[in-house]
């Protein structure tokens, strides 16, 4: 089995387990930074780890992040995982949360899967091969998923208004100022609020034109979506200098970034 199939199956299995928690009553704990944590986070982490331990590469997950830089800096390849991206969306039941799995090589995401269990959308991107979106009827991966899926970017209506996608739960005054400049340039804007790494994917598929993230994120928040973007010929670039995001830094905090067509 190739790695694209493997991480897709891992993401789908994790998504099914997440929904078992989501569809019932659950309790919410809080980390030291006050971000929410649920049983779904840990269950998803366990399932994905079981899949990825079958590969030759080590795993760095949001739910297992305490690996010293001295150790992980020696990794040429490793998996970077967010078992449940958008826990706030999970808690408020918007359905806009994702499972994110990415393979990083020398600071660059080269393979990624983003799965949203409620919507059953699966995005997969592989360097040198391309990127796809699958709209699944259930949580099963079709055998011929590249033929069953839609190649990204999609061929959509380009006559629509200039569309900005932004965070539902992480706004900033800097983002508001950036959007105001876009409005002066493009006129009336269409603004789409969305949670989790789906924002990156909406730009890549062509539903939105730009996603400005002028607020904090961590490397595991963006890696899988970034892999899909790069595989489709897009870039997730640093706001300050236009360079691509880098991964496996000593400090895992991302700089501000822009995703655009």
Coordinates of N, CA, C and O in Angstrom, one line a residue, residues 22 26 28 30 36-38 86-94 97:
X22 N -18.6 12.8 19.0 CA -19.3 14.0 18.6 C -20.9 13.9 18.7 O -21.6 14.8 19.0
X26 N -20.4 14.8 25.6 CA -19.0 14.7 26.0 C -18.6 15.8 26.9 O -19.2 16.8 26.9
X28 N -15.5 18.5 28.3 CA -14.4 19.3 27.7 C -13.5 19.7 28.8 O -13.8 20.2 29.8
X30 N -9.5 21.6 29.5 CA -8.8 22.7 29.0 C -7.3 22.5 29.2 O -6.9 22.2 30.4
X36 N -9.4 24.0 24.2 CA -10.2 22.8 24.6 C -9.7 21.5 24.2 O -8.9 21.4 23.2
X37 N -10.0 20.5 25.0 CA -9.5 19.1 24.7 C -10.7 18.2 25.0 O -11.3 18.3 26.1
X38 N -10.9 17.2 24.1 CA -12.0 16.3 24.4 C -11.5 14.8 24.2 O -10.4 14.6 23.7
X86 N -9.6 22.2 15.1 CA -10.9 22.8 15.2 C -11.7 22.3 16.4 O -12.9 22.1 16.2
X87 N -11.0 22.1 17.5 CA -11.7 21.5 18.6 C -12.8 22.5 19.1 O -13.9 22.1 19.5
X88 N -12.6 23.8 18.9 CA -13.7 24.8 19.3 C -14.9 24.5 18.4 O -16.1 24.6 18.9
X89 N -14.7 24.2 17.1 CA -15.8 23.9 16.2 C -16.5 22.6 16.6 O -17.7 22.4 16.5
X90 N -15.7 21.7 17.1 CA -16.2 20.4 17.6 C -17.1 20.7 18.8 O -18.2 20.2 18.8
X91 N -16.6 21.5 19.7 CA -17.4 21.7 20.9 C -18.7 22.5 20.7 O -19.7 22.2 21.2
X92 N -18.6 23.4 19.7 CA -19.8 24.2 19.4 C -20.7 23.5 18.3 O -21.7 24.1 17.9
X93 N -20.2 22.4 17.8 CA -21.0 21.5 16.9 C -21.3 22.2 15.6 O -22.4 22.1 15.0
X94 N -20.3 22.9 15.0 CA -20.5 23.5 13.7 C -20.2 22.5 12.6 O -20.6 22.7 11.4
X97 N -14.6 20.8 11.6 CA -13.3 20.3 12.2 C -12.7 19.3 11.3 O -13.5 18.6 10.5

